[in-house]
Tab-separated table of C-alpha atoms in Angstrom:
chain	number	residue	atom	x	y	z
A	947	UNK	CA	-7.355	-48.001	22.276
A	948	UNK	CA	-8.163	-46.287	18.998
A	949	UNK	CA	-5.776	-46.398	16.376
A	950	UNK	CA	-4.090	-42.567	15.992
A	951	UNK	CA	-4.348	-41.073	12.841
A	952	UNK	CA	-1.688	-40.629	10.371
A	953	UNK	CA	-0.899	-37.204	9.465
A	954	UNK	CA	0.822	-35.282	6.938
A	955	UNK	CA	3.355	-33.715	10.076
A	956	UNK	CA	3.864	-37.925	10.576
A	957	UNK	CA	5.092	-38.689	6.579
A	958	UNK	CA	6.886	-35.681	6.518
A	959	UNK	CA	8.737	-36.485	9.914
A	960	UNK	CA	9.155	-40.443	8.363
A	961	UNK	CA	10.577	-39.232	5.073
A	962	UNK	CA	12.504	-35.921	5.945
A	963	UNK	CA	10.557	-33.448	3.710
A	964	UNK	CA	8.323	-30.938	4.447
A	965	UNK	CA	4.439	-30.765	5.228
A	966	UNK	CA	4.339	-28.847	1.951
A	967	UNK	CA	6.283	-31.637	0.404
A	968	UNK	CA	3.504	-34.281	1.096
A	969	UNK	CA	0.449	-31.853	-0.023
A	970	UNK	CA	1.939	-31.917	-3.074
A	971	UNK	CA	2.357	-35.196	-3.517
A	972	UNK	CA	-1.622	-35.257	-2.995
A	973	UNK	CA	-2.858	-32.485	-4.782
A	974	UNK	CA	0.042	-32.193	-7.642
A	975	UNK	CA	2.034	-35.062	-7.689
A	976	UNK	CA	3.392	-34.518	-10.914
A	977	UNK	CA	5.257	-31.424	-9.445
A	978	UNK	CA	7.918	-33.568	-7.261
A	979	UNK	CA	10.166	-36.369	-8.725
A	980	UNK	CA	9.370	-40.150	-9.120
A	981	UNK	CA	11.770	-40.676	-7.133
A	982	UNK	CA	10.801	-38.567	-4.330
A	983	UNK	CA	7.063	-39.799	-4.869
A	984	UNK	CA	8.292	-43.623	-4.191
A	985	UNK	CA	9.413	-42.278	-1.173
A	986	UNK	CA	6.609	-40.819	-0.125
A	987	UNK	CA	4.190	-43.845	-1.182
A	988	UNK	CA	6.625	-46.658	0.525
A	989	UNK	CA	5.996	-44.065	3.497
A	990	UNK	CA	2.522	-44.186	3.311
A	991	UNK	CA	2.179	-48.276	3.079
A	992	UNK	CA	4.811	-48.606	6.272
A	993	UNK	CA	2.565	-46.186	8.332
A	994	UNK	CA	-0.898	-47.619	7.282
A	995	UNK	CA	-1.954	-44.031	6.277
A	996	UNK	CA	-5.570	-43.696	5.736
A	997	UNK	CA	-6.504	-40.311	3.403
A	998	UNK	CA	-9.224	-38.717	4.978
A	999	UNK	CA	-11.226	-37.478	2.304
A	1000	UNK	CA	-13.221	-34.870	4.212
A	1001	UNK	CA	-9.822	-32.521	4.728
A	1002	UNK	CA	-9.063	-32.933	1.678
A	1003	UNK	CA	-12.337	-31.265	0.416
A	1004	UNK	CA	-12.167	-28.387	2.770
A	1005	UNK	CA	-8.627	-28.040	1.436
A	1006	UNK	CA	-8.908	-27.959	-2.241
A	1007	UNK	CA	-12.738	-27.784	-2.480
A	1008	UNK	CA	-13.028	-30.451	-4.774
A	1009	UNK	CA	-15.886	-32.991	-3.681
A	1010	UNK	CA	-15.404	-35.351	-6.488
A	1011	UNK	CA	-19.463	-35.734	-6.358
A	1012	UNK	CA	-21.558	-35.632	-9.273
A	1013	UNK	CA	-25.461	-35.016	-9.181
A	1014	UNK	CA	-27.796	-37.470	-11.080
A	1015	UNK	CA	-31.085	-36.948	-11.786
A	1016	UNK	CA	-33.482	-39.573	-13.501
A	1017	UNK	CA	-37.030	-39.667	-13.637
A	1018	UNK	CA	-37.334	-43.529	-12.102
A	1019	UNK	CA	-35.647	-46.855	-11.568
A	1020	UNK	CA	-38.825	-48.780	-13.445
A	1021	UNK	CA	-37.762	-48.168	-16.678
A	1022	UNK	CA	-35.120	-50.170	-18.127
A	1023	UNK	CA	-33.142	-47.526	-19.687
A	1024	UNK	CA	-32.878	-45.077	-16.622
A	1025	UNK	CA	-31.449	-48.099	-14.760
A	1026	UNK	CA	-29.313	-49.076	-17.344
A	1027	UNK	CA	-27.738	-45.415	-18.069
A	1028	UNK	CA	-27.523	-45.343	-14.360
A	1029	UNK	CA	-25.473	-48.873	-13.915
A	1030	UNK	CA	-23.143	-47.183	-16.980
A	1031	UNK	CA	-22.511	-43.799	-15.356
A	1032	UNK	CA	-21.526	-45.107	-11.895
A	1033	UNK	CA	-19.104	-47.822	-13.619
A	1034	UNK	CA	-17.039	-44.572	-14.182
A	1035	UNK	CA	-15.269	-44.537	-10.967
A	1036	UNK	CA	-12.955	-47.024	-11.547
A	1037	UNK	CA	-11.632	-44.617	-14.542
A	1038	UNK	CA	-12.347	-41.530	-13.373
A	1039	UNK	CA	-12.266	-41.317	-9.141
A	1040	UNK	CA	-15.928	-39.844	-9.100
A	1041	UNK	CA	-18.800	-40.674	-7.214
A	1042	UNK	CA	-22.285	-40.178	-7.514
A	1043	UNK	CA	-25.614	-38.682	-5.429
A	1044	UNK	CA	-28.686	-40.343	-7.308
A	1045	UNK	CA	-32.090	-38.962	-6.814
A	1046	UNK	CA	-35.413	-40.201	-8.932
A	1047	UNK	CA	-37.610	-37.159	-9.041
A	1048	UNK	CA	-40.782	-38.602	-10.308
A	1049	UNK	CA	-41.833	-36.240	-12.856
A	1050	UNK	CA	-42.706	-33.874	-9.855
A	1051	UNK	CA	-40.841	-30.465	-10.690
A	1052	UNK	CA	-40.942	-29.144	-6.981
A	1053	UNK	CA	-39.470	-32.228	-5.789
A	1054	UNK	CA	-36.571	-32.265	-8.368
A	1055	UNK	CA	-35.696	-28.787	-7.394
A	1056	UNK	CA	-35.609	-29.256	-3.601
A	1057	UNK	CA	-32.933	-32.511	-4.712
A	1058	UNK	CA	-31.089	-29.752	-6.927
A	1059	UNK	CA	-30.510	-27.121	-3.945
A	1060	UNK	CA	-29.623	-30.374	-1.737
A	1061	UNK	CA	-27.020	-31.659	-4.660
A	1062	UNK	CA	-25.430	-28.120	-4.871
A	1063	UNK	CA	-25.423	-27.634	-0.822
A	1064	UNK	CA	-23.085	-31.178	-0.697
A	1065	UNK	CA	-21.294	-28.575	-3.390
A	1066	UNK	CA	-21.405	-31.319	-6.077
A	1067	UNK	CA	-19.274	-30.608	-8.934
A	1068	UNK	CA	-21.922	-30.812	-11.294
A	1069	UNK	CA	-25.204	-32.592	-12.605
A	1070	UNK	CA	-26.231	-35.274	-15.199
A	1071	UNK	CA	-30.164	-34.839	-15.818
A	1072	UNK	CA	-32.029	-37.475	-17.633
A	1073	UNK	CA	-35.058	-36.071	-16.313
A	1074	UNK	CA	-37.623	-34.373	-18.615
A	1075	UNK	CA	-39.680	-32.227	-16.137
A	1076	UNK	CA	-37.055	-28.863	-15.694
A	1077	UNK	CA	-36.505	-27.129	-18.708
A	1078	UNK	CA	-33.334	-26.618	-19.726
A	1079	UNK	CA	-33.641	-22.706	-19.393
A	1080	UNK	CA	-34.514	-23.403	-15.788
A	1081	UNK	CA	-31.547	-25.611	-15.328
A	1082	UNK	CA	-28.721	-23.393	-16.789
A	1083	UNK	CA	-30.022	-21.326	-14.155
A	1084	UNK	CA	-28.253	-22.981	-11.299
A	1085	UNK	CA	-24.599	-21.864	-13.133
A	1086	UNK	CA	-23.243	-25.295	-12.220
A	1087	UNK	CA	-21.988	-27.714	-15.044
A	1088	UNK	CA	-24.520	-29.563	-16.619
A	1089	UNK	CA	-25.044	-32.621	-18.455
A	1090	UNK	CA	-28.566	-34.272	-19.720
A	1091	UNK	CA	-29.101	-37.261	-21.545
A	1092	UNK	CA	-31.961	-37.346	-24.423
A	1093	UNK	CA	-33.965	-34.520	-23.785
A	1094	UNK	CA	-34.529	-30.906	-24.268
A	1095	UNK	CA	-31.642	-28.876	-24.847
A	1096	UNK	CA	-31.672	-25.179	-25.789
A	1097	UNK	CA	-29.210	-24.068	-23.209
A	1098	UNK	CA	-27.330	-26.702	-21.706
A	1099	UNK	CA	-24.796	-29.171	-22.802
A	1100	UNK	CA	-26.731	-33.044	-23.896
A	1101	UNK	CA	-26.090	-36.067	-25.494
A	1102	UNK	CA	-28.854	-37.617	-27.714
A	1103	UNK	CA	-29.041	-40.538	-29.985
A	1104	UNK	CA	-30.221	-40.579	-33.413
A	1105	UNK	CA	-33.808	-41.263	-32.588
A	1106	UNK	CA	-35.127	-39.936	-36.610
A	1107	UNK	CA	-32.806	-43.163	-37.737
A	1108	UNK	CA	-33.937	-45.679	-35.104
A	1109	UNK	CA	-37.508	-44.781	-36.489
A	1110	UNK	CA	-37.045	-45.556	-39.899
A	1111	UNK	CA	-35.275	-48.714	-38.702
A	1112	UNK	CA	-37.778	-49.971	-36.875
A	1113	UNK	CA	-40.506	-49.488	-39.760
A	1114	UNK	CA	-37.643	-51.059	-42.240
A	1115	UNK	CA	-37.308	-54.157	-39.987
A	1116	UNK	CA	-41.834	-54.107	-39.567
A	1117	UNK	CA	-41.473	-53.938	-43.473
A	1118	UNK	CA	-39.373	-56.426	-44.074
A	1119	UNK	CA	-41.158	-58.751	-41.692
A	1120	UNK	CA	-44.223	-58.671	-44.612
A	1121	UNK	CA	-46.467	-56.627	-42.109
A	1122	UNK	CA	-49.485	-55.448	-43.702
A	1123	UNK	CA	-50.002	-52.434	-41.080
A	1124	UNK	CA	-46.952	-50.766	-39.440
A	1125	UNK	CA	-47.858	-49.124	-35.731
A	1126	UNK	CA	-45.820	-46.920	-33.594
A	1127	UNK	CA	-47.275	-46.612	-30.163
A	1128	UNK	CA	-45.276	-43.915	-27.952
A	1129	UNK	CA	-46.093	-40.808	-25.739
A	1130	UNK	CA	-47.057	-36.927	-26.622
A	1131	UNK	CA	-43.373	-35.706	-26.989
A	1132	UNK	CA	-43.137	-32.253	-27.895
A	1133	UNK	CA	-40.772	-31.717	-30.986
A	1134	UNK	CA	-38.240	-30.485	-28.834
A	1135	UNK	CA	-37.445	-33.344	-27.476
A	1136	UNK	CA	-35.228	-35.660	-29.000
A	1137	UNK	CA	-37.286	-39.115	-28.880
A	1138	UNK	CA	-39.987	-37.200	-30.935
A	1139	UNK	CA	-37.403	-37.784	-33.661
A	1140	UNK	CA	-38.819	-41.928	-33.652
A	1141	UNK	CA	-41.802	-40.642	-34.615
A	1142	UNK	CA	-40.893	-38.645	-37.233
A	1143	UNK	CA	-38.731	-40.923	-38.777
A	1144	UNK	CA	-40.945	-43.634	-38.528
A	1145	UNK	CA	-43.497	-41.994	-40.121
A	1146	UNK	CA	-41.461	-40.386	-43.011
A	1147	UNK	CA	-40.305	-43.682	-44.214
A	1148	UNK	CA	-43.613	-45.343	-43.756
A	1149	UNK	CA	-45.210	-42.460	-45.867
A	1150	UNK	CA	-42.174	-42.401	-48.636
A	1151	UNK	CA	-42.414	-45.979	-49.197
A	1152	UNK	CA	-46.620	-46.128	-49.127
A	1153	UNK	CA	-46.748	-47.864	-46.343
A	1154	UNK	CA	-49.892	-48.253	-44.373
A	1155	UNK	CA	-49.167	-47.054	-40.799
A	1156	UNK	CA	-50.288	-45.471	-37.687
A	1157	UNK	CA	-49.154	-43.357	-34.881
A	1158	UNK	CA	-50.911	-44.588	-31.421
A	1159	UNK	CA	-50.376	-41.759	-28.808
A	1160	UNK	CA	-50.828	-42.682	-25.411
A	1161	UNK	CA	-50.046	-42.360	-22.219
A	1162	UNK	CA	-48.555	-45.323	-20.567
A	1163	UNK	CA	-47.783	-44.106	-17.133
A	1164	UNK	CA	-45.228	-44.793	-14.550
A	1165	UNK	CA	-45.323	-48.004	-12.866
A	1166	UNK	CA	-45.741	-51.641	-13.878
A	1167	UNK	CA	-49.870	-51.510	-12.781
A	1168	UNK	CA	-50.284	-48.992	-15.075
A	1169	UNK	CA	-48.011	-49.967	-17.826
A	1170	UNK	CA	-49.584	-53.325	-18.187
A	1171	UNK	CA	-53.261	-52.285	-18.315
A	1172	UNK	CA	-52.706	-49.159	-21.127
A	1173	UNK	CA	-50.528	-51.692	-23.354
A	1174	UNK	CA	-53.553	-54.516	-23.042
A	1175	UNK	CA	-55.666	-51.868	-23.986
A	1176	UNK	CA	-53.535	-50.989	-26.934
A	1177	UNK	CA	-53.506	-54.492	-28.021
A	1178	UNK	CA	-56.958	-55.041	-27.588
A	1179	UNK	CA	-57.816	-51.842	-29.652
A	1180	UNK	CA	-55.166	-53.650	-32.417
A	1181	UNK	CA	-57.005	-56.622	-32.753
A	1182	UNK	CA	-60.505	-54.964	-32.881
A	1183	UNK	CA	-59.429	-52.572	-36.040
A	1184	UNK	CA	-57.157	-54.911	-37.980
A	1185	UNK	CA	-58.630	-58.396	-37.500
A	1186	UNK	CA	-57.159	-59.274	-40.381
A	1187	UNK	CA	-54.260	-57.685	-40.575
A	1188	UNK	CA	-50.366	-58.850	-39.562
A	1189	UNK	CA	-49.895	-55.906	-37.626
A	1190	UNK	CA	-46.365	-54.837	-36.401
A	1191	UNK	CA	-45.940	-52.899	-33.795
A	1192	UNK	CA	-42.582	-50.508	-32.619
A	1193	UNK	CA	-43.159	-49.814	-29.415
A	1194	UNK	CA	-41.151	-46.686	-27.461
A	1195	UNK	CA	-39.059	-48.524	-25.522
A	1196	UNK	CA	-37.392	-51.670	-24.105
A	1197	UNK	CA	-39.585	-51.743	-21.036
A	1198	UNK	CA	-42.922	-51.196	-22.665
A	1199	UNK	CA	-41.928	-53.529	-25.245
């Protein structure tokens, strides 16, 4: 026969306090006594209570669901953030409704309305295709990762200084021609700053240099042929040249 759920009517009958005893102990345990809450938890373990999370979100209205949008799972870094921001749970009790949108923008909105109709307690967006205008928009907490971000909350590295690493490290190496091959960022957008700091120290310190703008595309086929292009293209203008080459990112590279 199936097993008969434990409910809060059952602890509060096992431990002699009240129903509104045992929400608390759920929703604001600090609000009852330790030694009261021992009570309650030794009551819990005898009667093989299971918490049904579902009643508990149409009670408080707290999902404990985040949104997360990324572009794709090719790249290295997308995966990588991704791996990181799920490894939160153990601290933090929150879980996590992934979608890859593609670079389409219709398709990233129909995931939005489907993220805020599970009434997910807000978004992360490492996605460059919405604006952030357009985003703020949906008046639900907001969070995006390396990208444009006029009116929403982000956090960016500090791409201007990885630049002018990377050419300091090209430099160093005794390269004759320093190269930065990466996409057609808008200055708005924070990796536009590797770029620009790339080429400021490359111009300060007289170095010869180029910026290769291209567009790599979005899946390993297409990856691999634009970057043997770029090589190719290397090779034919600097024969004789030790070229070094900063390339966008980890995948790429």
């Amino acid at each position: 026969m199936a097993k008969k759920n434990v409910t809060f009517a059952d602890i509060a009958a096992y431990t002699g306090f009240s129903k509104t005893t045992i929400s608390r102990y759920f929703n604001n345990p600090d609000s009852i006594t330790v030694e009261n809450q021992e009570k309650i938890a030794n009551a819990l373990a005898v009667l093989d209570y299971k918490e049904n999370k579902l009643a508990r979100v149409m009670a408080n209205g707290k999902t404990e669901m985040i949104g997360v949008i990324i572009p794709n799972l090719y790249m290295h870094y997308y995966s990588d953030m991704l791996d990181h921001i799920i490894s939160t749970y153990e601290e933090y009790g929150y879980k996590f409704i992934v979608f890859a949108g593609n670079e389409d923008a219709d398709v990233e909105r129909r995931y939005i309305q489907e993220l805020l109709a599970y009434k997910t307690e807000g978004l992360i967006v490492l996605s460059h295709t919405l604006s952030s205008k357009e985003l703020a928009e949906y008046h639900v907490p907001i969070v995006t990762i390396e990208r444009e971000d006029e009116y929403v909350c982000s956090v960016n590295t500090d791409n201007y200084m990885g630049g002018v690493q990377a050419a300091t490290v090209l430099a160093k190496s005794g390269c004759d021609i320093l190269l930065h091959a990466n996409s057609d960022f808008p200055s708005t957008i924070p990796a536009y700053g590797r770029i620009q700091g790339f080429q400021d120290f490359c111009e300060t310190n007289g170095l010869e240099h180029r910026i290769m703008i291209r567009n790599f595309g979005a899946s390993f086929e297409e990856n691999n042929a634009e970057i043997a292009k770029l090589l190719q293209e290397i090779e034919e203008i600097y024969p004789e040249k030790k070229a070094g080459i900063f390339m966008p990112n980890d995948t790429h590279a």
